[in-house]
PDB file of C-alpha atoms in Angstrom:
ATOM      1  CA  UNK A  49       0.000   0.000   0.000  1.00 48.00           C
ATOM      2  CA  UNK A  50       3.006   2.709   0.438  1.00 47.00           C
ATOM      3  CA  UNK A  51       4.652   2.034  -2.708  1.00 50.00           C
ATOM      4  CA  UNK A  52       1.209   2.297  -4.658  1.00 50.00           C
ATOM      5  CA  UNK A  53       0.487   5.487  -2.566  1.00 54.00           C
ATOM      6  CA  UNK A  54       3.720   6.829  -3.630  1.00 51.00           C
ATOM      7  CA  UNK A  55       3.664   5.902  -6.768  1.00 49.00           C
ATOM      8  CA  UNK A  56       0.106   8.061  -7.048  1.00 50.00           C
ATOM      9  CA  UNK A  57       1.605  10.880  -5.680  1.00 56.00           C
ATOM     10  CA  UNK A  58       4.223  10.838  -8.021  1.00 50.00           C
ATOM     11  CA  UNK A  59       1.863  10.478 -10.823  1.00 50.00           C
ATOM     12  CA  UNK A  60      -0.270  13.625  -9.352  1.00 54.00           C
ATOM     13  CA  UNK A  61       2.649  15.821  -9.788  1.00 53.00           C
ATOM     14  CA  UNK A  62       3.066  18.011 -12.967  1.00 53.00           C
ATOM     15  CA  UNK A  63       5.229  15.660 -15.678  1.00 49.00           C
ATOM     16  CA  UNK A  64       5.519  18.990 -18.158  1.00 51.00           C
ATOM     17  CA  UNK A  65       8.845  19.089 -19.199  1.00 48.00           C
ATOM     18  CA  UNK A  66       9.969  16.234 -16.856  1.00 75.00           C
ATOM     19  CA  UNK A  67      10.214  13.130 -19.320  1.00 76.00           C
ATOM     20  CA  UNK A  68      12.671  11.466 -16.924  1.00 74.00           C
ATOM     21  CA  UNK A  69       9.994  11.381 -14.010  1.00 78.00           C
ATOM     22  CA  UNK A  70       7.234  10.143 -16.265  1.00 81.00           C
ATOM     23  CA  UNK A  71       9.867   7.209 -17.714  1.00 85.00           C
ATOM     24  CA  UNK A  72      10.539   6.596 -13.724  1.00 85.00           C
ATOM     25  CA  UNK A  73       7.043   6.650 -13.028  1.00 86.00           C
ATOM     26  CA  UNK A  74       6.635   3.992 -15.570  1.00 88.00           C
ATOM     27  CA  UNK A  75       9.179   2.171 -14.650  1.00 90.00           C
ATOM     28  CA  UNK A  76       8.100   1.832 -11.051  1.00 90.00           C
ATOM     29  CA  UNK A  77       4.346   0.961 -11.862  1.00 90.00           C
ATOM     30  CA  UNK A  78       5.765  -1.579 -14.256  1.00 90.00           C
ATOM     31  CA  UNK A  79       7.805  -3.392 -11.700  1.00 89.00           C
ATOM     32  CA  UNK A  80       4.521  -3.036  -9.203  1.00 89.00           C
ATOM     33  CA  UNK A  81       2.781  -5.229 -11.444  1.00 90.00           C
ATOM     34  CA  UNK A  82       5.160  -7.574 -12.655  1.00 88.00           C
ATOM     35  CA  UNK A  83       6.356  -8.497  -8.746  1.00 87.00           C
ATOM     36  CA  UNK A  84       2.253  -8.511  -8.236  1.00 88.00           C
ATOM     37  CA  UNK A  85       2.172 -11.211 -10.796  1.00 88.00           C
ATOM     38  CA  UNK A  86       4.759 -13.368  -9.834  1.00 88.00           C
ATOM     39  CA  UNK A  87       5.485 -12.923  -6.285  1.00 89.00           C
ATOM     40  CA  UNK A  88       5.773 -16.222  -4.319  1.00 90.00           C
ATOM     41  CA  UNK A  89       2.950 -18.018  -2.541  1.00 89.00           C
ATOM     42  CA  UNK A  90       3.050 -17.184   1.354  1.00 89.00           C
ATOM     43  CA  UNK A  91       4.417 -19.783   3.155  1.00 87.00           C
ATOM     44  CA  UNK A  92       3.942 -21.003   6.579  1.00 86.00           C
ATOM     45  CA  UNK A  93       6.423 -19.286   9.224  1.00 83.00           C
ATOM     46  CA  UNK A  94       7.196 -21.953  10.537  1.00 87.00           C
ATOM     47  CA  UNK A  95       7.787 -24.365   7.428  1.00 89.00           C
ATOM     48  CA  UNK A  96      11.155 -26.149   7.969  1.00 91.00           C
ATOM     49  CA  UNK A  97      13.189 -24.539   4.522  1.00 89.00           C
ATOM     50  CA  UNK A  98      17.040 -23.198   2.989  1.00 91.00           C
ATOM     51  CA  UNK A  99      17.782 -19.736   2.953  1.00 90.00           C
ATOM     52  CA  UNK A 100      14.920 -17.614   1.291  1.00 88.00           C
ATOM     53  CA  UNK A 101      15.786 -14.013  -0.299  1.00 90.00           C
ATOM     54  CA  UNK A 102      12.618 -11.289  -1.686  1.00 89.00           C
ATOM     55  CA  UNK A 103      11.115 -12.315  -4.560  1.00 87.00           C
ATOM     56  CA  UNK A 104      13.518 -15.864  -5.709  1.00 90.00           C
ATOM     57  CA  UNK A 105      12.620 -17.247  -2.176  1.00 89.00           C
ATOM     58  CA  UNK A 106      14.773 -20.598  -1.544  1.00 90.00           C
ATOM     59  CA  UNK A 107      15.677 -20.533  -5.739  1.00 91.00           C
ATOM     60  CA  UNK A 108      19.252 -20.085  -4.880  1.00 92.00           C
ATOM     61  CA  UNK A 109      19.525 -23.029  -3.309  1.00 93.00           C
ATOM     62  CA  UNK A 110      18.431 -25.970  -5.833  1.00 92.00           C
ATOM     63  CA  UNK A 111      20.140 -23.904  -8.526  1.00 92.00           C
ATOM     64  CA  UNK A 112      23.637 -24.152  -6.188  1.00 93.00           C
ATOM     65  CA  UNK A 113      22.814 -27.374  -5.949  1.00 94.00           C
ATOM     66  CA  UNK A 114      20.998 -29.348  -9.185  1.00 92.00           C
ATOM     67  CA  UNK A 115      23.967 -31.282  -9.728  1.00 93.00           C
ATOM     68  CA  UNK A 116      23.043 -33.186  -6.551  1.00 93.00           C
ATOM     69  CA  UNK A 117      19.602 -32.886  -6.256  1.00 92.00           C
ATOM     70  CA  UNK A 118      18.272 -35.790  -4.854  1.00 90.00           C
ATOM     71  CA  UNK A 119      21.589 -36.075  -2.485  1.00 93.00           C
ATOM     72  CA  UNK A 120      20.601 -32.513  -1.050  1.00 93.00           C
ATOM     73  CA  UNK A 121      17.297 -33.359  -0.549  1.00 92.00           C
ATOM     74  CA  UNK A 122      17.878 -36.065   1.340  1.00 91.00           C
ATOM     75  CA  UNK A 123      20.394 -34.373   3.435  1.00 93.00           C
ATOM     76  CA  UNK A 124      17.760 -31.694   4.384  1.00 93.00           C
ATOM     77  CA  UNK A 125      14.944 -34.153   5.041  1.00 90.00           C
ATOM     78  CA  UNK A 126      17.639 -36.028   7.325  1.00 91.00           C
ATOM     79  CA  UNK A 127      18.327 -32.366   8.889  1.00 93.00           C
ATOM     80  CA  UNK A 128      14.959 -31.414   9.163  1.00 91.00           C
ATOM     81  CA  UNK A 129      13.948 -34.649  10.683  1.00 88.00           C
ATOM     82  CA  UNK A 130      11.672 -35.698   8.005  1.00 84.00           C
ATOM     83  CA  UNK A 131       9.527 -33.468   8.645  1.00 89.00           C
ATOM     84  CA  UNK A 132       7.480 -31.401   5.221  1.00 91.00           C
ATOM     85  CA  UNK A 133       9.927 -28.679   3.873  1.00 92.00           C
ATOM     86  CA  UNK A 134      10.412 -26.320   1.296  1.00 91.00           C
ATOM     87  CA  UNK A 135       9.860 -22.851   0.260  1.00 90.00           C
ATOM     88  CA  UNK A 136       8.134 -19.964  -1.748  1.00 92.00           C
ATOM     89  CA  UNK A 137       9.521 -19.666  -5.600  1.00 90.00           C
ATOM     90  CA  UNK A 138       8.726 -17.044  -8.278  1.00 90.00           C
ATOM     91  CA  UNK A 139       5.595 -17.453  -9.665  1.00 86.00           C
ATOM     92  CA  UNK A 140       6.685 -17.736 -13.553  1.00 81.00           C
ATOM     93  CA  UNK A 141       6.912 -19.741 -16.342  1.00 73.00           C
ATOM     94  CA  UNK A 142       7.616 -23.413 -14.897  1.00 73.00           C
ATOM     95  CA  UNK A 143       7.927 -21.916 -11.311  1.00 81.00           C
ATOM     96  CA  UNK A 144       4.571 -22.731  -9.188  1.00 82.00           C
ATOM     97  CA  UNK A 145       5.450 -20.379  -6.741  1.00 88.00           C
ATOM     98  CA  UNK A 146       6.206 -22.558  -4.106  1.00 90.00           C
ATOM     99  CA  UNK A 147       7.345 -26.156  -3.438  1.00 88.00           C
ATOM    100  CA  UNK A 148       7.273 -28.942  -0.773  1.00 91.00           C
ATOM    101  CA  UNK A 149       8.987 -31.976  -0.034  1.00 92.00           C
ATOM    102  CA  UNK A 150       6.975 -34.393   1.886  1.00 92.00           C
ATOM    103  CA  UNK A 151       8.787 -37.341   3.367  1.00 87.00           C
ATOM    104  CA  UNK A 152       6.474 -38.057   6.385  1.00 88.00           C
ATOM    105  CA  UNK A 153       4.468 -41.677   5.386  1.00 88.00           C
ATOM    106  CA  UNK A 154       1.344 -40.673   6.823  1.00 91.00           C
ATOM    107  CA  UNK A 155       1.347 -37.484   4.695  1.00 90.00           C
ATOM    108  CA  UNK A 156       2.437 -39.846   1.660  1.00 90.00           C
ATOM    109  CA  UNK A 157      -0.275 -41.751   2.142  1.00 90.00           C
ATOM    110  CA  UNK A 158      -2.832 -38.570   2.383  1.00 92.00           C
ATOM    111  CA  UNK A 159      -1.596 -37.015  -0.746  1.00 88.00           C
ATOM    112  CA  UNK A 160      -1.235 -40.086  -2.511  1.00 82.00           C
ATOM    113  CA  UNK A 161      -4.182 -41.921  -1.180  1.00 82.00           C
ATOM    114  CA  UNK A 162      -6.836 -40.759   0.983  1.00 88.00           C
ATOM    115  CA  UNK A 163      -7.282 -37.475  -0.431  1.00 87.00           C
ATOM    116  CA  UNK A 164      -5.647 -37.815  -4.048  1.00 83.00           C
ATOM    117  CA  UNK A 165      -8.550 -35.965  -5.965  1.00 83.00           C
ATOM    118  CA  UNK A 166      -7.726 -32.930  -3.848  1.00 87.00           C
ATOM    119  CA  UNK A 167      -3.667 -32.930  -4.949  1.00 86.00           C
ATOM    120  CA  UNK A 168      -3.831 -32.349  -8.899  1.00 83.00           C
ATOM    121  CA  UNK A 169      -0.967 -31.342 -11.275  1.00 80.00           C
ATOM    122  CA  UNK A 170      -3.349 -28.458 -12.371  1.00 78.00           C
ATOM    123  CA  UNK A 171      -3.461 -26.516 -15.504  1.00 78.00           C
ATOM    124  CA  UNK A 172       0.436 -24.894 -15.418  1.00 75.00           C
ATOM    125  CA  UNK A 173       2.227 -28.764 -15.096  1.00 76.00           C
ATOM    126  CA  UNK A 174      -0.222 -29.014 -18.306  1.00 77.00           C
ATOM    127  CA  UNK A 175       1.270 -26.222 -19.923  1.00 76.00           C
ATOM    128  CA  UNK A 176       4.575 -26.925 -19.339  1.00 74.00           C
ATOM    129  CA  UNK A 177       4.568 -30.584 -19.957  1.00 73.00           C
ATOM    130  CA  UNK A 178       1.793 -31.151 -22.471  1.00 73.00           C
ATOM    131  CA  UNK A 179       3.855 -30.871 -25.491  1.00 73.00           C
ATOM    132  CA  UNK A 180       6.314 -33.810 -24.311  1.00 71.00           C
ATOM    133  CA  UNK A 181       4.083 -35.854 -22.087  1.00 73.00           C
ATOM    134  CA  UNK A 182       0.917 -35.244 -24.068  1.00 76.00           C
ATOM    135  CA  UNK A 183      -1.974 -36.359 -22.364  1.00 78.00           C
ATOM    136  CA  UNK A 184      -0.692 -39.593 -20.800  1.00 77.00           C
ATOM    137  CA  UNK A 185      -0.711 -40.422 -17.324  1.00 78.00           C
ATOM    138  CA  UNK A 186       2.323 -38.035 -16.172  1.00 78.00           C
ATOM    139  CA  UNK A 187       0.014 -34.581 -17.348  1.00 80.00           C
ATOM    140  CA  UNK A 188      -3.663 -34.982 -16.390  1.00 82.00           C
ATOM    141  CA  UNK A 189      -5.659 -35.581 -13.493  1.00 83.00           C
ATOM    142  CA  UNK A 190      -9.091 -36.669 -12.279  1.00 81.00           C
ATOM    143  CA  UNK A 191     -10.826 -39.171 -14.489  1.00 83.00           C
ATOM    144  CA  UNK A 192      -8.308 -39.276 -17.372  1.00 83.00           C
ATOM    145  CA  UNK A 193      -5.619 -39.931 -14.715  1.00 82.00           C
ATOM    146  CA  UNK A 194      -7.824 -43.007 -13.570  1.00 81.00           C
ATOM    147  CA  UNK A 195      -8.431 -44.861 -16.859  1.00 83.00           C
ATOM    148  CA  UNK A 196      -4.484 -44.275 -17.677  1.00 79.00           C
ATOM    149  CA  UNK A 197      -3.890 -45.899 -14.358  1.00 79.00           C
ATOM    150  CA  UNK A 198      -5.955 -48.512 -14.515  1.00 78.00           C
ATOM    151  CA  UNK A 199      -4.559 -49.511 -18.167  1.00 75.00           C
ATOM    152  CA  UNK A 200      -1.299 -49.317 -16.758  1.00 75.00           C
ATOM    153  CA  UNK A 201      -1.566 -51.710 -13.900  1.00 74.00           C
ATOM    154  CA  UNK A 202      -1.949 -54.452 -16.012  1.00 70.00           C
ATOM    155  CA  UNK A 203       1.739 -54.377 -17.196  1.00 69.00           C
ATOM    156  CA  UNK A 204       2.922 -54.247 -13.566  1.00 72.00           C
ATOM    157  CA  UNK A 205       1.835 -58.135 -13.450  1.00 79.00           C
ATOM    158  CA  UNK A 206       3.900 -61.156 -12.140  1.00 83.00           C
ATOM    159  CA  UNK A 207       4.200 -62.525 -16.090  1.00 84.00           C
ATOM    160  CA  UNK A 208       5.392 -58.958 -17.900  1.00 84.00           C
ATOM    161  CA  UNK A 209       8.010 -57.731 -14.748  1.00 85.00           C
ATOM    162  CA  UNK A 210       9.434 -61.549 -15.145  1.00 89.00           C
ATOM    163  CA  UNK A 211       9.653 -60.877 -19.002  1.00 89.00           C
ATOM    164  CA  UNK A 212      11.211 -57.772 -18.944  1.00 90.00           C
ATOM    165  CA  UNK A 213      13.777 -59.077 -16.313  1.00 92.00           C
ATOM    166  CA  UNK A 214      14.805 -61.822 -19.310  1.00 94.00           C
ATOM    167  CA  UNK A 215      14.675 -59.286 -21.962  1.00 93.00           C
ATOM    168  CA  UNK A 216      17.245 -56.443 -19.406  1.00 93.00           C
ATOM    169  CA  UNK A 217      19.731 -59.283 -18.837  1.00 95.00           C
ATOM    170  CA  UNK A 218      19.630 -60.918 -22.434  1.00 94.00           C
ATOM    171  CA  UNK A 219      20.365 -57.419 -23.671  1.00 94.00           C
ATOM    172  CA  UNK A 220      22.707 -56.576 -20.954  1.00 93.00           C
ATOM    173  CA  UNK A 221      24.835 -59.522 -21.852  1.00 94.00           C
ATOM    174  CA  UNK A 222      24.568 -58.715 -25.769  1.00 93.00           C
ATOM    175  CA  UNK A 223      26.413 -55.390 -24.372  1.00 91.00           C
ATOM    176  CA  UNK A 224      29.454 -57.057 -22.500  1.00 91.00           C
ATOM    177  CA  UNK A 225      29.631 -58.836 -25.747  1.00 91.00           C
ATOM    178  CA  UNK A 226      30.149 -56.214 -27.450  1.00 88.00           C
ATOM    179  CA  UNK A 227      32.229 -54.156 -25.396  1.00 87.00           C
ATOM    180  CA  UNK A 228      34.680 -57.671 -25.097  1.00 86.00           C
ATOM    181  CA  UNK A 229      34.867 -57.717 -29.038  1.00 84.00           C
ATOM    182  CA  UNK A 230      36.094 -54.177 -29.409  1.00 81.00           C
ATOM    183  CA  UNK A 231      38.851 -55.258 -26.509  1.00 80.00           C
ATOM    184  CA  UNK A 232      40.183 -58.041 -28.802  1.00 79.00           C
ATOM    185  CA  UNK A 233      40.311 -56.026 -31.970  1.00 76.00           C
ATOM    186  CA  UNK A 234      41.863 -52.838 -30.693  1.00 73.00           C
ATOM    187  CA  UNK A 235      44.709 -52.741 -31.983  1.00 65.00           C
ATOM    188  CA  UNK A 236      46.312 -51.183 -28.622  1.00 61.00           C
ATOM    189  CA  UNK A 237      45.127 -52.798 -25.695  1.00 58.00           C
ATOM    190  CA  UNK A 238      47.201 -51.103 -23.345  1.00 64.00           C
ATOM    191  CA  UNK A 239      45.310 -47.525 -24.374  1.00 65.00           C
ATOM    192  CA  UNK A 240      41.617 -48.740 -25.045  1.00 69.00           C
ATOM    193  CA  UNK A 241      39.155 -46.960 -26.652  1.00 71.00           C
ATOM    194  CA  UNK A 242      36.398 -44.664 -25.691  1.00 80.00           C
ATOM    195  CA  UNK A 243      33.036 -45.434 -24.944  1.00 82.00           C
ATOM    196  CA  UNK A 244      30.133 -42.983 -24.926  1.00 85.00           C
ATOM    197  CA  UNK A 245      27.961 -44.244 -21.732  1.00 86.00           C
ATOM    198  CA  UNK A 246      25.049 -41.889 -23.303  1.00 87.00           C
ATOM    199  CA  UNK A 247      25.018 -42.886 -26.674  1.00 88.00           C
ATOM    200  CA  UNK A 248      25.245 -46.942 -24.933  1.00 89.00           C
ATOM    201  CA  UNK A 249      22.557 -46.561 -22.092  1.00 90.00           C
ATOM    202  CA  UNK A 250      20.099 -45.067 -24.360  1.00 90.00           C
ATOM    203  CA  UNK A 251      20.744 -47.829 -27.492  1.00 91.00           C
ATOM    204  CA  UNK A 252      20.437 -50.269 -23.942  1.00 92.00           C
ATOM    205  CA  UNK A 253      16.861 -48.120 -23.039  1.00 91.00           C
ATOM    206  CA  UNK A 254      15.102 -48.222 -26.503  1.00 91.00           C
ATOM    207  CA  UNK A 255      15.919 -52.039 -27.583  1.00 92.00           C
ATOM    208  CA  UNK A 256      14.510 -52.854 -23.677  1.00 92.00           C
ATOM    209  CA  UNK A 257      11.561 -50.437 -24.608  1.00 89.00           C
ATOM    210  CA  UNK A 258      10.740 -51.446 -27.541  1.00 89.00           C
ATOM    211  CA  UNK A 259      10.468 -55.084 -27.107  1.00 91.00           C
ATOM    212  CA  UNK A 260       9.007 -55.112 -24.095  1.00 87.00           C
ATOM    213  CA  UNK A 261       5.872 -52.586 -25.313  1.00 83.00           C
ATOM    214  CA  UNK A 262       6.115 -53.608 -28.977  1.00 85.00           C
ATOM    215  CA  UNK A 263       7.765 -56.814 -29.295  1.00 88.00           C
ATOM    216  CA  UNK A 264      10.211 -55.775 -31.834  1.00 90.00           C
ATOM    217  CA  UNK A 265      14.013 -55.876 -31.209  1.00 91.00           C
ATOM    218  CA  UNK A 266      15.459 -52.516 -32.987  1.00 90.00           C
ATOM    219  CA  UNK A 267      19.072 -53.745 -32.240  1.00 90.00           C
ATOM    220  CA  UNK A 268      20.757 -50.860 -31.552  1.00 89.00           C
ATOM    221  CA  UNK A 269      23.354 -52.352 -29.052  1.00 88.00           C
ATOM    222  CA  UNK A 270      24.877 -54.002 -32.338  1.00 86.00           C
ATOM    223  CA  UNK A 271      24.239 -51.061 -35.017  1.00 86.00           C
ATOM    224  CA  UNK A 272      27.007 -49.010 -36.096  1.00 84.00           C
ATOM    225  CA  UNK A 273      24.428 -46.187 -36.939  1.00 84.00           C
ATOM    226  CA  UNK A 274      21.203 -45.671 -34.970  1.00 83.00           C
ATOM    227  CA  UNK A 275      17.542 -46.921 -35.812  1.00 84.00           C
ATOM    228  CA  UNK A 276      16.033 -44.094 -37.881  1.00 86.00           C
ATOM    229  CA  UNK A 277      13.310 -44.970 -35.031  1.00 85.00           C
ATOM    230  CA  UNK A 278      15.791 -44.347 -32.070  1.00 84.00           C
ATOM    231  CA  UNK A 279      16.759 -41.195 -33.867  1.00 84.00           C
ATOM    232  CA  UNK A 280      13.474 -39.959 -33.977  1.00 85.00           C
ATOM    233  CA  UNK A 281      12.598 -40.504 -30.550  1.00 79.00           C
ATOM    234  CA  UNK A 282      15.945 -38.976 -29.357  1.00 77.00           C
ATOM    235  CA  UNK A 283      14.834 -35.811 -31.346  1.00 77.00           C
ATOM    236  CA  UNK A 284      11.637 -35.575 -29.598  1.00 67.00           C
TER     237      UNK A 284
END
């Protein structure tokens, strides 16, 4: 309420002649609104969180530490004694304006459970995500989210997680075979070669993915060149 009563009192005055206070005035008003717009959610007082600053709240912090993500956040949940945590974030673009980390099981089990219907990704994880998840399982909520489900439990049987164990270890041991006949015909055993883990784990990913969901073996682990499939994907 003081800066918008200052800024009308500035605006009151007599800009004649004055185009620096009118390109101030401007400036000021446009700030007003933009921090309206995306200023964090208010958070609890009392919420367990890192080091918050005006307007990025705890942002510092995962971007100090997004190498080691997951490793930080368990270190905090350890230091905050499991307890909920987390803090107010800009309200922009893929920013909600706050998050939480829940690692109490009861709460798990409320979110996830006994009140699931009232926890949805909402319209902004839509906007984000729609173009790469579409409207699968991972972007939409309430009934959509419960036929996806339900068509997706059926490959979490006894049957399909025993046939995609055989499929993961028959390919994994196609890749030591591979990886023991480039030993034997480098010419220079004593230097070795270079390997691109990337380049191998997803080759490893697709021909698991693809034979397990379509039953066709795009045998990338022994290509030279990628599947014009795989590349396709990969650009996606």
């Amino acid at each position: 309420m003081f800066a918008a009563s200052k800024i009308l009192n500035f605006w009151d005055t007599d800009f004649s002649g004055t185009p620096g206070q009118v390109a101030v005035a401007i400036l000021i008003i446009s700030i007003s609104i933009f921090y309206s717009i995306t200023k964090p959610l208010p958070i609890p007082p009392d919420l367990p969180e890192p080091k918050r600053y005006p307007w990025i709240g705890y942002l510092w912090h995962p971007l100090k530490y997004w190498h080691i993500w997951p490793t930080e956040t368990t270190r905090l949940a350890k230091l905050y004694k499991k307890k909920t945590w987390g803090g107010p974030l800009p309200n922009f673009g893929g920013l909600p304006g706050a998050y939480f980390y829940i690692h109490d099981e009861e709460n798990l089990r409320y979110i996830l459970q006994n009140k699931f219907n009232n926890y949805v990704k909402g319209d902004m994880w839509k906007k984000v995500l729609g173009e790469i998840l579409g409207v699968g399982i991972f972007a939409v909520d309430g009934e959509r989210w419960h036929v996806h489900r339900k068509l997706m439990s059926n490959m979490f049987s006894r049957n399909l997680l025993r046939h995609s164990a055989d499929v993961t270890r028959k390919k994994l041991s196609e890749l030591v075979y591979v990886f023991n006949k480039r030993i034997d015909e480098s010419d220079d055993a004593e230097e070795g070669f270079d390997i691109d883990l990337q380049d191998v784990f997803f080759r490893l990913t697709i021909d698991i993915t693809t034979i397990i969901t379509f039953g066709i073996d795009l045998c990338s682990i022994q290509r030279d060149q990628q599947h014009h499939f795989a590349l396709a994907f990969d650009e996606l």
